[in-house]
Coordinates of N, CA, C and O in Angstrom, one line a residue:
M1 N 198.3 19.4 -43.2 CA 197.7 18.8 -42.0 C 197.4 17.3 -42.3 O 196.9 17.0 -43.4
H2 N 197.5 16.5 -41.4 CA 197.2 15.0 -41.6 C 195.7 14.8 -41.3 O 195.1 15.5 -40.6
S3 N 195.2 13.8 -42.0 CA 193.8 13.4 -41.8 C 193.6 12.8 -40.4 O 194.5 12.0 -40.0
V4 N 192.6 13.2 -39.7 CA 192.4 12.6 -38.4 C 190.9 12.1 -38.3 O 190.1 12.6 -37.5
R5 N 190.6 11.1 -39.0 CA 189.3 10.5 -39.1 C 189.2 9.4 -38.0 O 190.2 8.8 -37.6
M6 N 188.0 9.2 -37.5 CA 187.8 8.2 -36.5 C 186.5 7.4 -36.8 O 185.5 8.0 -37.2
D7 N 186.5 6.1 -36.6 CA 185.3 5.3 -36.6 C 185.2 4.5 -35.4 O 186.2 4.5 -34.5
S8 N 184.2 3.7 -35.2 CA 184.0 3.0 -34.0 C 185.1 1.9 -33.8 O 185.3 1.5 -32.6
S9 N 185.7 1.5 -34.8 CA 186.8 0.5 -34.7 C 188.1 1.1 -34.1 O 189.0 0.4 -33.8
D10 N 188.1 2.4 -34.1 CA 189.3 3.2 -33.6 C 189.1 3.6 -32.2 O 189.6 4.6 -31.8
V11 N 188.3 2.8 -31.4 CA 188.1 3.1 -30.0 C 188.6 1.9 -29.2 O 188.2 0.8 -29.5
R12 N 189.5 2.2 -28.3 CA 190.1 1.1 -27.4 C 189.4 1.0 -26.1 O 189.2 2.0 -25.4
Q13 N 188.9 -0.2 -25.7 CA 188.3 -0.4 -24.4 C 189.5 -0.6 -23.4 O 190.2 -1.6 -23.6
I14 N 189.6 0.2 -22.4 CA 190.7 0.1 -21.4 C 190.2 -0.7 -20.2 O 189.2 -0.4 -19.6
T15 N 190.9 -1.8 -19.9 CA 190.6 -2.6 -18.8 C 191.8 -2.7 -17.8 O 191.7 -3.4 -16.8
D16 N 192.9 -2.1 -18.2 CA 194.2 -2.2 -17.4 C 194.3 -0.8 -16.7 O 194.5 0.2 -17.3
S17 N 194.4 -0.8 -15.3 CA 194.5 0.4 -14.6 C 195.8 1.1 -14.8 O 195.9 2.3 -14.7
R18 N 196.8 0.4 -15.3 CA 198.1 1.0 -15.6 C 198.0 1.9 -16.8 O 198.7 3.0 -16.9
V19 N 197.2 1.6 -17.7 CA 196.9 2.4 -18.9 C 196.2 3.7 -18.5 O 196.5 4.8 -18.9
L20 N 195.2 3.5 -17.6 CA 194.4 4.7 -17.1 C 195.4 5.6 -16.3 O 195.3 6.8 -16.5
A21 N 196.3 5.0 -15.5 CA 197.2 5.8 -14.8 C 198.1 6.6 -15.7 O 198.4 7.8 -15.4
A22 N 198.5 6.0 -16.8 CA 199.4 6.7 -17.7 C 198.8 7.9 -18.4 O 199.4 8.9 -18.6
M23 N 197.5 7.8 -18.7 CA 196.8 8.9 -19.4 C 196.2 9.9 -18.4 O 195.8 11.0 -18.8
S24 N 196.3 9.5 -17.1 CA 195.7 10.4 -16.1 C 196.7 11.4 -15.5 O 197.0 11.5 -14.3
H25 N 197.1 12.2 -16.4 CA 198.0 13.4 -16.1 C 197.6 14.5 -17.0 O 197.4 14.3 -18.2
P26 N 197.4 15.7 -16.5 CA 196.9 16.8 -17.4 C 197.7 17.0 -18.7 O 197.0 17.2 -19.7
L27 N 199.0 17.0 -18.6 CA 199.7 17.2 -19.9 C 199.6 16.0 -20.8 O 199.4 16.2 -22.0
R28 N 199.6 14.8 -20.3 CA 199.5 13.6 -21.2 C 198.1 13.6 -21.8 O 197.9 13.3 -23.0
R29 N 197.1 14.0 -21.0 CA 195.7 14.1 -21.6 C 195.7 15.1 -22.7 O 195.0 14.9 -23.7
R30 N 196.3 16.3 -22.4 CA 196.4 17.3 -23.4 C 197.1 16.9 -24.7 O 196.7 17.2 -25.8
L31 N 198.2 16.2 -24.5 CA 199.0 15.7 -25.7 C 198.1 14.8 -26.5 O 198.2 14.9 -27.8
M32 N 197.3 14.0 -25.9 CA 196.5 13.1 -26.7 C 195.4 13.9 -27.5 O 195.1 13.6 -28.6
D33 N 194.9 15.0 -26.9 CA 194.0 15.9 -27.6 C 194.7 16.5 -28.8 O 194.1 16.7 -29.9
V34 N 196.0 17.0 -28.6 CA 196.7 17.6 -29.7 C 196.8 16.6 -30.9 O 196.7 16.9 -32.0
F35 N 197.1 15.3 -30.6 CA 197.2 14.3 -31.6 C 195.8 14.2 -32.3 O 195.8 14.0 -33.5
K36 N 194.8 14.2 -31.5 CA 193.4 14.0 -32.1 C 193.1 15.2 -33.1 O 192.5 15.0 -34.1
V37 N 193.5 16.4 -32.8 CA 193.2 17.5 -33.6 C 194.2 17.7 -34.8 O 193.8 17.9 -35.9
H38 N 195.5 17.5 -34.5 CA 196.5 17.8 -35.5 C 197.1 16.5 -36.2 O 197.9 16.6 -37.1
G39 N 196.8 15.3 -35.6 CA 197.4 14.1 -36.2 C 198.8 13.9 -35.7 O 199.3 14.5 -34.8
P40 N 199.6 13.1 -36.4 CA 200.9 12.8 -36.0 C 201.8 14.0 -35.9 O 201.6 15.0 -36.7
S41 N 202.7 14.0 -34.9 CA 203.5 15.2 -34.6 C 204.9 14.8 -34.1 O 205.1 13.7 -33.6
T42 N 205.8 15.8 -34.2 CA 207.1 15.6 -33.7 C 207.1 16.2 -32.2 O 206.1 16.9 -31.9
V43 N 208.1 15.9 -31.5 CA 208.2 16.4 -30.1 C 208.2 18.0 -30.2 O 207.5 18.6 -29.4
G44 N 208.9 18.5 -31.2 CA 209.0 19.9 -31.3 C 207.6 20.6 -31.6 O 207.3 21.6 -31.0
L45 N 206.8 20.0 -32.5 CA 205.5 20.5 -32.7 C 204.6 20.3 -31.5 O 203.8 21.3 -31.1
L46 N 204.7 19.2 -30.8 CA 203.9 19.0 -29.6 C 204.3 20.1 -28.5 O 203.4 20.6 -27.8
A47 N 205.6 20.3 -28.3 CA 206.1 21.3 -27.4 C 205.5 22.7 -27.7 O 205.1 23.4 -26.8
E48 N 205.6 23.0 -29.0 CA 205.0 24.3 -29.4 C 203.6 24.5 -29.2 O 203.1 25.5 -28.7
R49 N 202.8 23.4 -29.5 CA 201.3 23.5 -29.3 C 200.9 23.4 -27.9 O 199.7 23.7 -27.6
T50 N 201.7 23.0 -27.0 CA 201.4 22.9 -25.5 C 202.1 23.9 -24.7 O 201.9 23.8 -23.4
D51 N 203.0 24.7 -25.3 CA 203.9 25.6 -24.5 C 204.7 24.9 -23.4 O 204.8 25.3 -22.3
Q52 N 205.2 23.7 -23.8 CA 206.0 22.9 -22.9 C 207.5 22.8 -23.4 O 207.7 22.9 -24.6
A53 N 208.4 22.5 -22.6 CA 209.8 22.2 -23.0 C 209.8 20.8 -23.7 O 209.1 19.9 -23.3
P54 N 210.6 20.7 -24.8 CA 210.6 19.5 -25.5 C 211.0 18.3 -24.6 O 210.5 17.2 -24.8
A55 N 211.9 18.5 -23.7 CA 212.3 17.4 -22.8 C 211.1 16.9 -21.9 O 211.0 15.7 -21.7
N56 N 210.3 17.8 -21.5 CA 209.1 17.4 -20.8 C 208.1 16.7 -21.6 O 207.6 15.6 -21.2
V57 N 207.9 17.1 -22.8 CA 207.0 16.4 -23.8 C 207.6 15.0 -24.1 O 206.9 14.0 -24.0
S58 N 208.9 14.9 -24.3 CA 209.5 13.6 -24.5 C 209.3 12.6 -23.4 O 209.0 11.5 -23.6
H59 N 209.4 13.1 -22.2 CA 209.2 12.3 -21.0 C 207.8 11.7 -21.0 O 207.5 10.5 -20.8
H60 N 206.8 12.6 -21.2 CA 205.4 12.2 -21.2 C 205.0 11.3 -22.4 O 204.2 10.4 -22.2
L61 N 205.7 11.5 -23.5 CA 205.5 10.6 -24.6 C 205.9 9.2 -24.3 O 205.3 8.2 -24.7
K62 N 207.0 9.1 -23.6 CA 207.6 7.8 -23.2 C 206.6 7.0 -22.3 O 206.4 5.8 -22.4
V63 N 206.0 7.8 -21.4 CA 204.9 7.2 -20.5 C 203.8 6.7 -21.3 O 203.3 5.6 -21.2
L64 N 203.3 7.5 -22.3 CA 202.2 7.2 -23.1 C 202.5 6.0 -24.0 O 201.7 5.1 -24.2
A65 N 203.7 5.9 -24.5 CA 204.2 4.8 -25.4 C 204.3 3.5 -24.6 O 203.9 2.5 -25.1
A66 N 204.7 3.6 -23.4 CA 204.8 2.4 -22.5 C 203.4 1.8 -22.3 O 203.3 0.6 -22.1
A67 N 202.4 2.6 -22.3 CA 201.0 2.2 -22.1 C 200.3 1.9 -23.4 O 199.1 1.6 -23.5
D68 N 201.1 1.9 -24.5 CA 200.6 1.6 -25.9 C 199.5 2.6 -26.2 O 198.5 2.2 -26.9
L69 N 199.6 3.9 -25.8 CA 198.6 4.9 -26.2 C 199.2 5.7 -27.4 O 198.4 6.2 -28.2
V70 N 200.5 5.8 -27.5 CA 201.1 6.5 -28.7 C 202.2 5.6 -29.2 O 202.7 4.7 -28.4
T71 N 202.6 5.8 -30.4 CA 203.7 5.0 -31.0 C 204.4 5.9 -32.0 O 203.9 6.9 -32.5
E72 N 205.6 5.5 -32.2 CA 206.4 6.2 -33.2 C 205.8 6.0 -34.6 O 205.3 4.9 -34.9
A73 N 206.0 7.0 -35.5 CA 205.5 6.9 -36.9 C 206.7 7.2 -37.8 O 206.8 8.3 -38.4
P74 N 207.7 6.3 -37.9 CA 208.9 6.5 -38.6 C 208.7 6.8 -40.1 O 209.5 7.4 -40.8
E75 N 207.6 6.3 -40.6 CA 207.3 6.5 -42.1 C 207.1 8.0 -42.4 O 207.2 8.4 -43.6
L76 N 206.9 8.9 -41.4 CA 206.7 10.3 -41.7 C 208.0 11.1 -41.6 O 208.0 12.3 -42.0
A77 N 209.0 10.5 -41.1 CA 210.3 11.2 -40.9 C 211.0 11.5 -42.2 O 211.0 10.6 -43.1
R78 N 211.5 12.7 -42.4 CA 212.2 13.1 -43.6 C 213.7 12.7 -43.5 O 214.3 12.6 -44.6
D79 N 214.2 12.5 -42.3 CA 215.6 12.0 -42.2 C 215.7 11.2 -40.9 O 214.7 11.1 -40.1
R80 N 216.8 10.7 -40.6 CA 217.0 9.8 -39.4 C 216.9 10.5 -38.1 O 216.7 9.9 -37.1
R81 N 217.1 11.8 -38.1 CA 217.0 12.5 -36.8 C 215.6 12.9 -36.4 O 215.3 13.1 -35.3
E82 N 214.7 13.0 -37.4 CA 213.3 13.4 -37.1 C 212.5 12.2 -36.6 O 212.5 11.2 -37.2
R83 N 211.8 12.5 -35.5 CA 211.0 11.4 -34.9 C 209.5 11.9 -34.8 O 209.2 12.9 -34.2
W84 N 208.6 11.2 -35.4 CA 207.2 11.5 -35.4 C 206.5 10.5 -34.5 O 206.9 9.3 -34.4
W85 N 205.4 11.0 -33.9 CA 204.6 10.2 -33.0 C 203.1 10.3 -33.5 O 202.7 11.3 -34.0
R86 N 202.4 9.2 -33.1 CA 200.9 9.3 -33.4 C 200.2 8.5 -32.4 O 200.8 7.7 -31.6
L87 N 198.9 8.7 -32.3 CA 198.0 7.9 -31.4 C 197.9 6.4 -31.9 O 197.9 6.2 -33.1
V88 N 197.8 5.5 -31.0 CA 197.6 4.1 -31.4 C 196.1 4.0 -31.8 O 195.8 3.4 -32.9
T89 N 195.2 4.5 -31.0 CA 193.8 4.6 -31.4 C 193.3 6.0 -31.0 O 193.8 6.5 -30.0
R90 N 192.4 6.5 -31.7 CA 191.9 7.9 -31.5 C 191.0 8.0 -30.3 O 190.9 9.0 -29.7
G91 N 190.3 6.9 -30.0 CA 189.3 7.0 -28.9 C 189.6 6.0 -27.8 O 190.2 4.9 -28.1
L92 N 189.3 6.3 -26.6 CA 189.4 5.4 -25.4 C 188.1 5.4 -24.7 O 187.4 6.4 -24.6
R93 N 187.8 4.3 -24.1 CA 186.6 4.2 -23.3 C 187.0 3.2 -22.2 O 187.8 2.3 -22.3
W94 N 186.3 3.4 -21.0 CA 186.5 2.5 -19.9 C 185.2 2.6 -19.1 O 184.5 3.6 -19.1
S95 N 185.0 1.5 -18.3 CA 183.9 1.5 -17.4 C 184.5 1.4 -16.0 O 185.3 0.4 -15.8
N96 N 184.2 2.2 -15.1 CA 184.7 2.1 -13.7 C 184.4 0.8 -13.1 O 185.1 0.3 -12.3
A97 N 183.2 0.2 -13.5 CA 182.8 -1.1 -13.0 C 183.8 -2.2 -13.3 O 184.0 -3.1 -12.5
D98 N 184.6 -2.0 -14.4 CA 185.6 -3.0 -14.7 C 186.7 -3.1 -13.7 O 187.5 -4.0 -13.7
F99 N 186.8 -2.1 -12.8 CA 187.9 -2.0 -11.9 C 187.4 -2.2 -10.4 O 188.2 -2.0 -9.5
D100 N 186.2 -2.6 -10.2 CA 185.6 -2.8 -8.9 C 186.3 -3.9 -8.0 O 186.3 -3.8 -6.8
A101 N 186.9 -4.9 -8.7 CA 187.4 -6.0 -7.9 C 188.7 -5.6 -7.1 O 189.0 -6.3 -6.1
D102 N 189.3 -4.5 -7.5 CA 190.6 -4.1 -6.8 C 190.4 -2.6 -6.4 O 190.3 -1.8 -7.3
P103 N 190.4 -2.3 -5.1 CA 190.2 -0.9 -4.7 C 191.3 0.0 -5.3 O 191.0 1.2 -5.6
A104 N 192.5 -0.4 -5.4 CA 193.6 0.5 -6.0 C 193.3 0.8 -7.4 O 193.4 1.9 -7.9
S105 N 192.9 -0.3 -8.2 CA 192.5 -0.1 -9.6 C 191.3 0.8 -9.7 O 191.2 1.7 -10.6
R106 N 190.3 0.6 -8.8 CA 189.1 1.5 -8.9 C 189.5 2.9 -8.6 O 188.9 3.9 -9.2
A107 N 190.4 3.2 -7.7 CA 190.8 4.5 -7.4 C 191.5 5.2 -8.6 O 191.2 6.4 -8.9
V108 N 192.2 4.4 -9.4 CA 192.8 4.9 -10.6 C 191.8 5.2 -11.6 O 191.8 6.3 -12.3
A109 N 190.8 4.4 -11.8 CA 189.7 4.6 -12.7 C 188.9 5.8 -12.3 O 188.5 6.7 -13.2
D110 N 188.6 6.0 -11.0 CA 187.9 7.2 -10.6 C 188.7 8.4 -10.8 O 188.1 9.5 -11.3
A111 N 190.0 8.4 -10.6 CA 190.9 9.5 -10.9 C 190.9 9.9 -12.4 O 190.8 11.1 -12.8
A112 N 190.9 8.9 -13.3 CA 190.9 9.1 -14.7 C 189.6 9.7 -15.1 O 189.6 10.7 -15.9
T113 N 188.5 9.3 -14.6 CA 187.2 9.8 -14.9 C 187.1 11.3 -14.4 O 186.6 12.2 -15.2
S114 N 187.6 11.6 -13.2 CA 187.6 12.9 -12.7 C 188.5 13.8 -13.5 O 188.1 15.0 -13.9
L115 N 189.7 13.4 -13.9 CA 190.6 14.2 -14.8 C 189.9 14.5 -16.1 O 190.0 15.6 -16.6
N116 N 189.3 13.5 -16.7 CA 188.6 13.7 -18.0 C 187.5 14.8 -17.8 O 187.4 15.7 -18.7
L117 N 186.7 14.7 -16.8 CA 185.7 15.7 -16.6 C 186.3 17.1 -16.3 O 185.8 18.1 -16.9
D118 N 187.3 17.1 -15.6 CA 188.0 18.4 -15.3 C 188.5 19.0 -16.6 O 188.4 20.2 -16.9
R119 N 189.0 18.2 -17.5 CA 189.5 18.7 -18.8 C 188.4 19.2 -19.6 O 188.5 20.3 -20.2
H120 N 187.2 18.5 -19.7 CA 186.1 19.0 -20.4 C 185.6 20.4 -19.9 O 185.4 21.3 -20.7
V121 N 185.5 20.5 -18.6 CA 185.0 21.7 -18.0 C 186.0 22.9 -18.2 O 185.6 24.0 -18.5
A122 N 187.3 22.6 -18.1 CA 188.3 23.6 -18.3 C 188.2 24.2 -19.7 O 188.4 25.4 -19.9
L123 N 188.0 23.3 -20.7 CA 187.9 23.8 -22.1 C 186.7 24.7 -22.3 O 186.7 25.7 -22.9
A124 N 185.5 24.3 -21.7 CA 184.3 25.1 -21.7 C 184.5 26.4 -21.0 O 184.2 27.5 -21.5
R125 N 185.2 26.4 -19.9 CA 185.4 27.6 -19.1 C 186.4 28.6 -19.9 O 186.2 29.8 -19.9
A126 N 187.4 28.0 -20.5 CA 188.3 28.8 -21.3 C 187.6 29.6 -22.4 O 187.8 30.7 -22.7
W127 N 186.6 28.9 -23.1 CA 185.8 29.6 -24.1 C 185.0 30.7 -23.5 O 185.0 31.8 -24.0
H128 N 184.4 30.5 -22.4 CA 183.6 31.6 -21.8 C 184.4 32.7 -21.2 O 184.0 33.8 -21.1
A129 N 185.7 32.5 -21.0 CA 186.6 33.5 -20.5 C 187.3 34.2 -21.7 O 188.0 35.2 -21.5
A130 N 187.1 33.8 -22.9 CA 187.7 34.4 -24.1 C 187.2 35.8 -24.3 O 186.1 36.1 -23.8
D131 N 188.0 36.7 -24.9 CA 187.5 38.1 -25.0 C 186.3 38.2 -26.0 O 186.0 37.2 -26.7
E132 N 185.7 39.3 -25.9 CA 184.4 39.5 -26.6 C 184.6 39.4 -28.1 O 183.7 38.8 -28.8
A133 N 185.7 39.9 -28.6 CA 186.0 39.8 -30.1 C 186.1 38.4 -30.5 O 185.5 38.0 -31.6
E134 N 186.8 37.5 -29.8 CA 186.9 36.1 -30.1 C 185.5 35.4 -30.1 O 185.1 34.7 -31.1
Q135 N 184.7 35.7 -29.1 CA 183.4 35.1 -29.0 C 182.5 35.6 -30.1 O 181.8 34.9 -30.8
A136 N 182.6 36.9 -30.4 CA 181.8 37.5 -31.5 C 182.1 36.9 -32.9 O 181.2 36.8 -33.7
S137 N 183.4 36.5 -33.1 CA 183.8 36.0 -34.4 C 183.1 34.7 -34.7 O 183.0 34.2 -35.8
W138 N 182.5 34.0 -33.7 CA 181.8 32.8 -33.9 C 180.3 33.0 -34.0 O 179.5 32.0 -34.1
H139 N 179.8 34.2 -34.0 CA 178.4 34.6 -34.2 C 177.4 33.7 -33.4 O 176.4 33.2 -33.9
D140 N 177.7 33.6 -32.1 CA 176.8 32.8 -31.2 C 176.6 31.4 -31.6 O 175.6 30.7 -31.3
A141 N 177.6 30.8 -32.4 CA 177.5 29.4 -32.8 C 177.8 28.5 -31.6 O 177.3 27.4 -31.6
A142 N 178.7 28.9 -30.7 CA 179.0 28.0 -29.5 C 177.7 27.8 -28.8 O 176.8 28.7 -28.7
F143 N 177.5 26.7 -28.2 CA 176.3 26.4 -27.5 C 176.5 25.5 -26.3 O 177.5 24.9 -26.1
S144 N 175.5 25.5 -25.4 CA 175.4 24.5 -24.4 C 173.9 24.2 -24.2 O 173.1 25.1 -24.5
T145 N 173.7 23.1 -23.8 CA 172.3 22.7 -23.6 C 172.2 21.6 -22.5 O 173.1 20.9 -22.3
D146 N 171.1 21.6 -21.8 CA 170.9 20.5 -20.9 C 169.4 20.2 -20.9 O 168.6 21.0 -21.1
H147 N 169.1 18.9 -20.6 CA 167.7 18.5 -20.6 C 167.6 17.4 -19.4 O 168.5 16.7 -19.2
W148 N 166.5 17.4 -18.8 CA 166.2 16.3 -17.9 C 165.3 15.3 -18.6 O 164.2 15.7 -19.1
L149 N 165.7 14.1 -18.7 CA 164.9 13.0 -19.4 C 164.6 11.9 -18.4 O 165.3 11.7 -17.5
R150 N 163.5 11.2 -18.7 CA 163.2 10.0 -18.0 C 163.5 8.8 -18.8 O 162.8 8.6 -19.9
L151 N 164.5 8.0 -18.5 CA 165.0 7.0 -19.3 C 165.3 5.7 -18.5 O 165.6 5.8 -17.3
T152 N 165.2 4.6 -19.2 CA 165.7 3.3 -18.6 C 167.2 3.3 -19.0 O 167.7 4.0 -19.9
P153 N 167.9 2.3 -18.4 CA 169.3 2.2 -18.8 C 169.5 1.9 -20.3 O 170.4 2.4 -20.9
E154 N 168.6 1.1 -20.8 CA 168.6 0.7 -22.2 C 168.4 1.9 -23.1 O 169.0 2.1 -24.1
E155 N 167.4 2.8 -22.7 CA 167.2 4.0 -23.5 C 168.3 5.0 -23.4 O 168.7 5.6 -24.4
L156 N 169.0 5.1 -22.3 CA 170.2 5.9 -22.2 C 171.3 5.4 -23.1 O 172.0 6.2 -23.7
A157 N 171.5 4.1 -23.1 CA 172.5 3.5 -24.0 C 172.1 3.8 -25.5 O 173.0 4.1 -26.3
E158 N 170.9 3.7 -25.8 CA 170.4 4.1 -27.2 C 170.7 5.5 -27.5 O 171.2 5.9 -28.6
L159 N 170.4 6.4 -26.6 CA 170.7 7.8 -26.8 C 172.2 8.1 -26.9 O 172.6 8.8 -27.8
S160 N 173.0 7.4 -26.2 CA 174.4 7.5 -26.3 C 174.9 7.1 -27.7 O 175.7 7.8 -28.3
R161 N 174.4 6.0 -28.2 CA 174.8 5.5 -29.5 C 174.4 6.6 -30.6 O 175.2 6.9 -31.5
E162 N 173.2 7.2 -30.4 CA 172.7 8.2 -31.4 C 173.6 9.4 -31.3 O 174.0 10.0 -32.4
M163 N 173.9 9.9 -30.1 CA 174.7 11.1 -30.0 C 176.2 10.9 -30.6 O 176.7 11.7 -31.3
I164 N 176.7 9.7 -30.2 CA 178.1 9.4 -30.7 C 178.0 9.3 -32.3 O 179.0 9.7 -33.0
G165 N 177.0 8.7 -32.8 CA 176.8 8.6 -34.2 C 176.8 10.0 -34.9 O 177.4 10.2 -36.0
V166 N 176.0 11.0 -34.3 CA 176.0 12.3 -34.9 C 177.4 12.9 -34.9 O 177.9 13.5 -35.9
L167 N 178.1 12.9 -33.7 CA 179.4 13.4 -33.6 C 180.4 12.8 -34.6 O 181.2 13.4 -35.2
S168 N 180.3 11.5 -34.7 CA 181.2 10.7 -35.6 C 181.0 11.1 -37.1 O 181.9 11.3 -37.8
R169 N 179.7 11.4 -37.5 CA 179.4 11.8 -38.8 C 180.1 13.2 -39.1 O 180.7 13.4 -40.1
W170 N 180.0 14.1 -38.1 CA 180.7 15.4 -38.3 C 182.2 15.2 -38.3 O 182.9 15.9 -39.0
A171 N 182.7 14.4 -37.4 CA 184.2 14.2 -37.3 C 184.7 13.6 -38.6 O 185.9 13.9 -39.0
N172 N 184.0 12.7 -39.2 CA 184.5 11.9 -40.3 C 184.1 12.4 -41.7 O 184.4 11.8 -42.7
R173 N 183.4 13.5 -41.7 CA 182.9 14.0 -43.0 C 184.1 14.5 -43.9 O 185.1 14.9 -43.3
D174 N 183.9 14.5 -45.2 CA 184.9 15.1 -46.1 C 184.7 16.6 -46.0 O 183.6 17.2 -46.1
L175 N 185.8 17.3 -45.7 CA 185.8 18.8 -45.6 C 185.6 19.4 -47.0 O 186.3 19.0 -47.9
P176 N 184.7 20.3 -47.1 CA 184.5 21.0 -48.4 C 185.8 21.8 -48.8 O 186.5 22.3 -48.0
D177 N 186.0 21.9 -50.1 CA 187.1 22.7 -50.6 C 186.6 24.1 -50.9 O 186.4 24.5 -52.1
D178 N 186.3 24.8 -49.8 CA 185.7 26.1 -50.0 C 186.6 27.3 -49.4 O 186.1 28.4 -49.3
D179 N 187.8 27.0 -49.0 CA 188.7 28.0 -48.4 C 188.2 28.6 -47.1 O 188.8 29.6 -46.6
A180 N 187.2 28.0 -46.5 CA 186.7 28.5 -45.2 C 187.7 28.0 -44.1 O 188.2 26.9 -44.2
E181 N 187.9 28.9 -43.2 CA 188.8 28.5 -42.0 C 188.0 27.7 -41.1 O 186.9 28.0 -40.6
R182 N 188.5 26.5 -40.8 CA 187.9 25.6 -39.9 C 188.8 25.4 -38.7 O 189.9 24.8 -38.9
R183 N 188.4 25.8 -37.5 CA 189.2 25.7 -36.3 C 188.7 24.5 -35.5 O 187.6 24.1 -35.6
P184 N 189.6 24.0 -34.6 CA 189.2 22.9 -33.8 C 188.0 23.4 -32.9 O 188.1 24.5 -32.3
V185 N 187.0 22.6 -32.8 CA 185.9 22.9 -31.9 C 185.7 21.7 -31.0 O 185.6 20.5 -31.5
F186 N 185.7 21.9 -29.7 CA 185.5 20.8 -28.7 C 184.0 20.7 -28.4 O 183.3 21.7 -28.1
V187 N 183.5 19.5 -28.5 CA 182.1 19.2 -28.2 C 182.1 18.1 -27.2 O 182.8 17.0 -27.4
F188 N 181.4 18.3 -26.1 CA 181.3 17.1 -25.1 C 179.8 17.1 -24.6 O 179.1 18.1 -24.5
V189 N 179.4 15.8 -24.4 CA 178.0 15.5 -24.0 C 178.1 14.5 -22.9 O 178.9 13.6 -23.0
H190 N 177.4 14.8 -21.8 CA 177.4 13.8 -20.7 C 175.9 13.4 -20.5 O 175.0 14.3 -20.5
G191 N 175.6 12.2 -20.4 CA 174.3 11.7 -20.0 C 174.4 10.8 -18.8 O 174.9 9.7 -19.0
V192 N 174.1 11.3 -17.7 CA 174.3 10.5 -16.5 C 173.0 10.5 -15.6 O 172.4 11.6 -15.5
P193 N 172.7 9.4 -14.9 CA 171.6 9.5 -14.0 C 171.9 10.5 -12.9 O 173.1 10.5 -12.4
A194 N 171.0 11.3 -12.5 CA 171.2 12.3 -11.5 C 170.0 12.7 -10.7 O 168.9 12.4 -11.2
R195 N 170.1 13.4 -9.7 CA 169.0 14.0 -9.0 C 169.0 15.5 -9.1 O 170.0 16.2 -9.0
P196 N 167.8 16.1 -9.5 CA 167.8 17.5 -9.7 C 167.9 18.3 -8.4 O 167.7 17.7 -7.3

């Protein structure tokens, strides 16, 4: 397996609605997650990991490549027929406010935000729908939590930096050589102003 480390310099700020439109498709969003978990991959590996036809995966990789979200990784190929792909950057961020000047661009940003949230919720729902044996194998380690806090915008930004820092430390740690099976675990945190 390839190393899939991430630091703050590996996060791209998206300000082009065409890039958001390219990633705002459920399969393309999923392909990007597969890259994050497994690192560089061939079309065949991506098709296997997403239960998709290789031609479908190839089409969506071309869309992601045109938006500079993925790129070929020819250095990994063992021969001239083998084509490997990788993410350009492991993280993406955008602010819907950056797209306020143009209603069409704002609609794309809103759709990207909605798709992202749908993806997060779907992964959490899939865990809760897993059979009892699968859930029991994790010994109640899976968690969810929510809190109501009273914060200023600056305090919420500070909390965001602290939470991202904790997750980054876990994502970038050296894995112990202890033969323990480590499976992908999805963690998401949202901190948004809301009314109870």
